[in-house]
């Protein structure tokens, strides 16, 4: 009984959104910087999981889009071997459709796009004189009733590929969406929503789905899937104990993050999430209540699996401090999860294959679907 209570309590503590959290406008963008990760981050900058040898397809080493409050977009990039770069705007995530010219620049450039008509989302196609194009967008969808809803794409992998944008989204709960929000998500062709919340959360705040989307539950604390073995749970508690003396929140979160790695219910949930994403040909979204802990670890696992470097994984995780509220997440919480991966499985590859039970075919499909060629 004590084991059940400890597991349920620890994982449930990852669920609720605090009403005291600051709004995104008050959150400091500096909180999203990977530089704020604890010293343990340096220990986690190991190579990305092994993947088949490929030839890097992109000359872009960085690229980003930021939407201003006035409706303008700032597009910046670095591509040392690109030559001239031409930029167009489109509402098509693939970069097709009817492009609108924005401008051009050199291997390092910054442009501002203004006067674009209202659209669910604008994408920007960067076309280098040498190399293949890259499509990028502002990561946030700027939905007022789901402020932590953002694109998982737009990150460069260690071998020079990019995670596609407009394919996969992460979010906080969808129960507060209004019709405008739902129209935006429908326009982005989201066809699958995966809910990581527990039964009580789902009953208290049921999802509102965009038209045409199917719904799937991947409950991290479905105890019918089993409990961690006593040694795993005992060690997780002992590892969290020192922090309990100085910060109960740190202790709870460190325990919860470790259990997200070794609890059978959590392993089953992330297995279901990742296999569903691999099987879904259209854009998809996954979420929990705040979109920061259970969703944050899910995004960290996926990005690491795709070959994104650890510092960038931390940056995406810590961005909840900007989008959702100050001090929503802390780097040492993510440290705890990665440390548990190393302790329980020895490597990230073994965690993915043995802990989550992902097949080589599923991993290959995820990479094929989510990475640029």
Coordinates of C-alpha atoms in Angstrom, one line a residue:
X1 CA 0.0 0.0 0.0
X2 CA 2.8 2.4 0.8
X3 CA 4.4 1.7 -2.6
X4 CA 1.1 2.5 -4.3
X5 CA 0.6 5.7 -2.4
X6 CA 4.2 6.8 -3.0
X7 CA 3.9 6.2 -6.7
X8 CA 0.5 7.8 -7.1
X9 CA 1.5 10.8 -5.1
X10 CA 4.8 11.4 -6.8
X11 CA 3.4 11.1 -10.3
X12 CA 0.3 13.1 -9.5
X13 CA 2.4 15.9 -8.2
X14 CA 3.6 16.4 -11.8
X15 CA 0.0 17.1 -12.8
X16 CA -1.5 20.2 -11.4
X17 CA -1.0 23.7 -12.8
X18 CA -0.4 26.3 -10.0
X19 CA -2.7 29.3 -10.3
X20 CA 0.2 31.4 -8.8
X21 CA 2.3 30.9 -11.9
X22 CA 3.2 34.1 -13.7
X23 CA 1.8 34.8 -17.1
X24 CA 4.1 34.3 -20.1
X25 CA 4.4 38.1 -20.4
X26 CA 5.9 38.2 -17.0
X27 CA 8.2 35.2 -17.4
X28 CA 11.8 36.0 -18.2
X29 CA 13.0 34.6 -21.5
X30 CA 16.3 34.0 -19.8
X31 CA 14.7 31.1 -17.9
X32 CA 14.6 29.2 -21.1
X33 CA 18.3 29.3 -21.6
X34 CA 20.2 26.0 -21.5
X35 CA 22.9 27.8 -19.6
X36 CA 20.6 27.6 -16.5
X37 CA 20.8 23.9 -16.5
X38 CA 22.6 22.5 -13.4
X39 CA 26.2 21.4 -13.5
X40 CA 24.9 17.8 -14.0
X41 CA 23.9 18.9 -17.5
X42 CA 27.5 18.7 -18.6
X43 CA 27.5 15.0 -17.7
X44 CA 24.6 14.4 -20.0
X45 CA 26.1 15.8 -23.2
X46 CA 26.9 12.4 -24.5
X47 CA 26.4 11.4 -28.1
X48 CA 22.9 11.1 -29.4
X49 CA 21.5 7.6 -29.7
X50 CA 23.0 5.6 -32.6
X51 CA 21.2 6.0 -35.9
X52 CA 22.0 4.9 -39.5
X53 CA 24.7 6.9 -41.2
X54 CA 23.2 9.6 -43.4
X55 CA 24.5 12.6 -45.3
X56 CA 23.4 15.8 -43.6
X57 CA 20.9 17.5 -45.9
X58 CA 20.8 21.1 -44.5
X59 CA 23.4 23.8 -44.7
X60 CA 21.6 25.8 -42.0
X61 CA 23.3 25.7 -38.6
X62 CA 20.6 27.8 -36.9
X63 CA 17.2 29.3 -37.9
X64 CA 14.4 30.9 -35.9
X65 CA 11.2 32.9 -36.3
X66 CA 9.7 35.2 -33.7
X67 CA 6.2 36.6 -34.0
X68 CA 5.9 40.1 -32.6
X69 CA 2.8 41.5 -30.7
X70 CA 2.2 43.8 -33.7
X71 CA 1.9 40.8 -36.1
X72 CA 5.4 41.2 -37.7
X73 CA 7.7 38.2 -37.9
X74 CA 11.5 38.3 -37.5
X75 CA 13.3 35.5 -39.4
X76 CA 17.0 34.9 -38.7
X77 CA 19.4 32.2 -39.8
X78 CA 23.0 31.1 -40.1
X79 CA 24.2 29.0 -43.0
X80 CA 27.9 29.5 -43.7
X81 CA 27.9 27.5 -46.9
X82 CA 24.6 28.6 -48.3
X83 CA 25.5 31.6 -50.4
X84 CA 22.5 33.9 -50.8
X85 CA 19.3 32.9 -49.0
X86 CA 15.8 33.8 -50.3
X87 CA 12.9 33.8 -47.9
X88 CA 9.2 33.4 -48.7
X89 CA 6.1 33.1 -46.5
X90 CA 3.4 30.4 -46.8
X91 CA 0.6 29.0 -44.8
X92 CA 1.6 25.4 -45.8
X93 CA 3.9 23.6 -43.3
X94 CA 5.6 21.8 -46.2
X95 CA 6.6 25.1 -47.7
X96 CA 4.3 24.7 -50.7
X97 CA 1.2 26.6 -51.5
X98 CA 1.4 30.2 -52.9
X99 CA 4.5 31.8 -51.5
X100 CA 4.8 35.4 -50.6
X101 CA 8.2 37.0 -51.1
X102 CA 9.8 38.3 -47.9
X103 CA 13.4 39.1 -48.9
X104 CA 16.9 37.7 -49.1
X105 CA 20.2 37.9 -47.3
X106 CA 23.6 36.3 -47.0
X107 CA 24.8 33.3 -45.2
X108 CA 23.9 35.0 -41.9
X109 CA 20.8 37.1 -42.1
X110 CA 17.8 38.6 -40.4
X111 CA 14.6 39.8 -42.1
X112 CA 11.3 41.2 -40.9
X113 CA 8.0 40.2 -42.5
X114 CA 5.1 42.5 -42.1
X115 CA 1.7 43.0 -43.6
X116 CA 0.9 39.3 -43.8
X117 CA -2.9 38.6 -43.8
X118 CA -4.5 36.8 -40.9
X119 CA -3.8 33.0 -41.0
X120 CA -3.8 30.1 -38.6
X121 CA 0.0 30.0 -38.9
X122 CA 2.7 31.4 -41.2
X123 CA 5.7 29.4 -42.2
X124 CA 8.9 30.7 -43.8
X125 CA 10.8 28.9 -46.4
X126 CA 14.5 29.6 -46.5
X127 CA 16.0 28.7 -49.9
X128 CA 19.8 28.7 -50.1
X129 CA 21.7 29.1 -53.3
X130 CA 23.6 26.0 -52.3
X131 CA 21.8 23.3 -50.4
X132 CA 18.2 22.3 -49.6
X133 CA 15.5 24.6 -48.3
X134 CA 14.4 24.8 -44.7
X135 CA 10.9 25.6 -43.4
X136 CA 10.6 27.3 -40.0
X137 CA 7.9 29.1 -38.0
X138 CA 7.4 30.7 -34.7
X139 CA 7.3 27.8 -32.3
X140 CA 4.3 29.1 -30.3
X141 CA 0.8 29.0 -31.8
X142 CA -0.1 31.9 -29.4
X143 CA -3.3 30.4 -28.2
X144 CA -4.6 32.4 -25.2
X145 CA -6.3 29.4 -23.7
X146 CA -3.4 27.0 -24.1
X147 CA -0.3 29.1 -23.6
X148 CA 2.2 26.2 -23.5
X149 CA 1.0 24.8 -26.8
X150 CA 4.0 24.9 -29.1
X151 CA 5.7 23.1 -32.0
X152 CA 8.2 20.3 -31.1
X153 CA 10.0 21.0 -34.4
X154 CA 12.5 23.5 -35.6
X155 CA 15.5 22.0 -33.9
X156 CA 18.7 20.9 -35.6
X157 CA 20.1 17.4 -34.9
X158 CA 23.7 16.6 -34.2
X159 CA 24.2 15.2 -37.7
X160 CA 22.8 18.3 -39.5
X161 CA 19.1 17.4 -40.0
X162 CA 16.2 19.4 -38.7
X163 CA 13.0 18.3 -36.8
X164 CA 10.2 19.2 -39.1
X165 CA 7.8 22.0 -38.0
X166 CA 4.0 21.7 -38.3
X167 CA 4.0 17.9 -37.6
X168 CA 4.0 17.5 -33.8
X169 CA 2.9 19.7 -31.0
X170 CA 3.2 19.7 -27.2
X171 CA 0.7 21.4 -24.9
X172 CA -0.9 22.0 -21.6
X173 CA -4.6 20.9 -21.1
X174 CA -7.1 21.5 -23.9
X175 CA -10.2 21.9 -21.8
X176 CA -10.2 25.7 -21.9
X177 CA -9.9 26.1 -25.7
X178 CA -12.4 28.3 -27.4
X179 CA -13.8 28.1 -30.9
X180 CA -11.0 30.3 -32.3
X181 CA -8.4 28.1 -30.8
X182 CA -10.1 25.0 -32.1
X183 CA -10.3 26.5 -35.6
X184 CA -6.6 27.2 -35.5
X185 CA -5.7 23.6 -34.6
X186 CA -8.1 22.3 -37.2
X187 CA -6.4 24.5 -39.8
X188 CA -3.1 23.0 -38.7
X189 CA -4.6 19.6 -39.6
X190 CA -4.1 18.1 -36.1
X191 CA -5.6 14.6 -36.4
X192 CA -4.5 12.9 -33.2
X193 CA -4.5 14.1 -29.6
X194 CA -2.7 12.0 -27.0
X195 CA -3.6 12.7 -23.4
X196 CA -1.0 11.9 -20.7
X197 CA -3.3 12.9 -17.8
X198 CA -4.8 10.6 -15.1
X199 CA -8.4 9.7 -14.9
X200 CA -9.4 12.4 -12.4
X201 CA -7.8 15.1 -14.5
X202 CA -9.6 13.9 -17.5
X203 CA -12.9 13.9 -15.7
X204 CA -12.4 17.3 -14.2
X205 CA -11.3 19.0 -17.4
X206 CA -12.1 16.9 -20.5
X207 CA -10.3 17.8 -23.7
X208 CA -11.9 19.9 -26.4
X209 CA -10.8 18.4 -29.7
X210 CA -10.3 20.2 -33.1
X211 CA -12.6 19.0 -35.9
X212 CA -11.3 15.7 -37.4
X213 CA -9.0 14.8 -34.5
X214 CA -9.1 11.4 -32.8
X215 CA -8.3 11.0 -29.1
X216 CA -6.1 8.6 -27.2
X217 CA -5.2 8.2 -23.5
X218 CA -1.7 7.3 -22.4
X219 CA -2.1 7.6 -18.6
X220 CA 1.2 7.7 -16.7
X221 CA -0.3 6.5 -13.5
X222 CA -2.4 3.7 -14.7
X223 CA -1.5 1.3 -11.9
X224 CA -3.0 -1.6 -13.7
X225 CA 0.2 -1.6 -15.7
X226 CA 2.3 -2.4 -12.6
X227 CA 4.5 -0.7 -10.0
X228 CA 8.2 -0.2 -9.8
X229 CA 10.0 -2.9 -8.1
X230 CA 10.8 -2.3 -4.4
X231 CA 14.5 -1.6 -5.0
X232 CA 13.8 0.9 -7.7
X233 CA 11.2 2.8 -5.6
X234 CA 13.4 2.7 -2.5
X235 CA 16.4 4.0 -4.3
X236 CA 14.3 6.7 -6.0
X237 CA 13.1 7.8 -2.5
X238 CA 16.6 7.8 -1.1
X239 CA 18.0 9.8 -4.0
X240 CA 15.2 12.4 -3.4
X241 CA 15.6 12.5 0.4
X242 CA 18.6 15.0 0.5
X243 CA 16.6 17.6 -1.3
X244 CA 13.7 17.1 1.0
X245 CA 15.6 18.9 3.7
X246 CA 15.9 22.1 1.7
X247 CA 13.0 22.0 -0.8
X248 CA 10.0 19.8 -0.7
X249 CA 9.1 20.7 -4.3
X250 CA 12.5 19.6 -5.5
X251 CA 12.2 16.3 -3.6
X252 CA 8.7 15.6 -5.0
X253 CA 9.7 16.5 -8.5
X254 CA 13.0 14.6 -8.5
X255 CA 11.1 11.5 -7.2
X256 CA 8.4 12.0 -9.8
X257 CA 10.8 12.4 -12.7
X258 CA 12.7 9.2 -11.7
X259 CA 9.4 7.3 -11.6
X260 CA 8.5 8.6 -15.0
X261 CA 11.5 6.6 -16.2
X262 CA 11.2 3.4 -14.2
X263 CA 7.5 3.0 -13.3
X264 CA 5.9 0.4 -15.6
X265 CA 2.8 2.6 -16.0
X266 CA 4.9 5.5 -17.3
X267 CA 6.9 3.2 -19.6
X268 CA 3.7 1.9 -21.0
X269 CA 2.4 5.4 -21.5
X270 CA 5.5 6.7 -23.3
X271 CA 5.6 3.5 -25.4
X272 CA 2.0 4.1 -26.5
X273 CA 2.7 7.8 -27.1
X274 CA 5.7 7.2 -29.4
X275 CA 4.2 4.2 -31.3
X276 CA 1.0 6.3 -31.9
X277 CA 3.1 9.2 -33.2
X278 CA 5.0 6.9 -35.5
X279 CA 1.7 5.4 -36.9
X280 CA 0.0 8.8 -37.4
X281 CA 0.6 10.2 -40.9
X282 CA -0.9 13.6 -40.1
X283 CA 0.0 16.3 -37.5
X284 CA -0.5 15.2 -33.8
X285 CA -0.4 16.8 -30.4
X286 CA 0.3 15.4 -26.9
X287 CA -0.3 17.0 -23.6
X288 CA -0.8 16.8 -19.8
X289 CA -2.3 19.4 -17.5
X290 CA 0.5 22.0 -17.5
X291 CA 2.4 20.7 -20.5
X292 CA 5.7 20.8 -18.6
X293 CA 6.5 17.7 -16.7
X294 CA 4.9 14.6 -18.2
X295 CA 4.8 16.3 -21.5
X296 CA 8.3 17.8 -20.9
X297 CA 9.9 14.3 -20.4
X298 CA 8.0 13.0 -23.4
X299 CA 9.4 15.7 -25.6
X300 CA 12.9 15.2 -24.2
X301 CA 12.7 11.5 -25.0
X302 CA 11.5 12.1 -28.5
X303 CA 14.0 14.9 -29.3
X304 CA 16.9 12.8 -27.9
X305 CA 15.8 9.8 -29.9
X306 CA 15.8 12.0 -33.0
X307 CA 19.4 13.0 -32.4
X308 CA 18.9 16.5 -31.0
X309 CA 21.8 17.5 -28.7
X310 CA 21.3 17.5 -24.9
X311 CA 21.7 21.3 -24.5
X312 CA 18.9 21.9 -27.0
X313 CA 16.7 19.3 -25.3
X314 CA 17.1 21.2 -22.0
X315 CA 16.3 24.5 -23.8
X316 CA 13.1 23.1 -25.1
X317 CA 12.2 21.7 -21.6
X318 CA 13.1 25.0 -19.8
X319 CA 11.0 27.0 -22.3
X320 CA 7.9 26.2 -20.2
X321 CA 9.3 28.9 -17.9
X322 CA 8.6 31.4 -20.7
X323 CA 5.5 30.0 -22.2
X324 CA 3.7 28.8 -19.1
X325 CA 5.1 30.7 -16.1
X326 CA 8.3 31.5 -14.2
X327 CA 9.9 28.6 -12.3
X328 CA 7.5 26.1 -13.9
X329 CA 10.4 23.6 -14.4
X330 CA 13.9 23.3 -13.2
X331 CA 16.9 21.8 -14.9
X332 CA 17.7 19.5 -12.0
X333 CA 14.3 17.8 -12.4
X334 CA 15.2 16.8 -15.9
X335 CA 18.7 15.8 -14.6
X336 CA 16.9 13.3 -12.3
X337 CA 15.1 11.7 -15.2
X338 CA 18.3 11.3 -17.3
X339 CA 20.2 10.1 -14.3
X340 CA 17.5 7.4 -13.7
X341 CA 17.9 6.4 -17.4
X342 CA 21.6 5.9 -16.9
X343 CA 21.1 4.1 -13.5
X344 CA 18.3 1.7 -14.6
X345 CA 19.3 1.0 -18.2
X346 CA 22.9 2.1 -18.7
X347 CA 22.2 4.1 -21.8
X348 CA 19.5 6.0 -23.5
X349 CA 19.3 3.5 -26.3
X350 CA 18.6 0.7 -23.9
X351 CA 15.9 2.8 -22.2
X352 CA 14.2 3.4 -25.5
X353 CA 14.4 -0.2 -26.6
X354 CA 14.2 -2.2 -23.3
X355 CA 12.3 0.2 -21.1
X356 CA 9.9 1.6 -23.6
X357 CA 9.9 -1.4 -25.8
X358 CA 10.3 0.5 -29.1
X359 CA 11.2 -1.5 -32.1
X360 CA 13.8 -0.5 -34.6
X361 CA 11.0 -0.1 -37.2
X362 CA 9.1 2.3 -34.9
X363 CA 12.3 4.4 -34.3
X364 CA 13.1 4.4 -38.0
X365 CA 9.5 5.5 -38.8
X366 CA 9.7 8.4 -36.2
X367 CA 13.0 9.6 -37.8
X368 CA 11.6 9.3 -41.3
X369 CA 8.5 11.2 -40.4
X370 CA 9.9 13.9 -38.2
X371 CA 13.4 14.6 -39.7
X372 CA 14.2 16.5 -42.9
X373 CA 16.1 14.6 -45.5

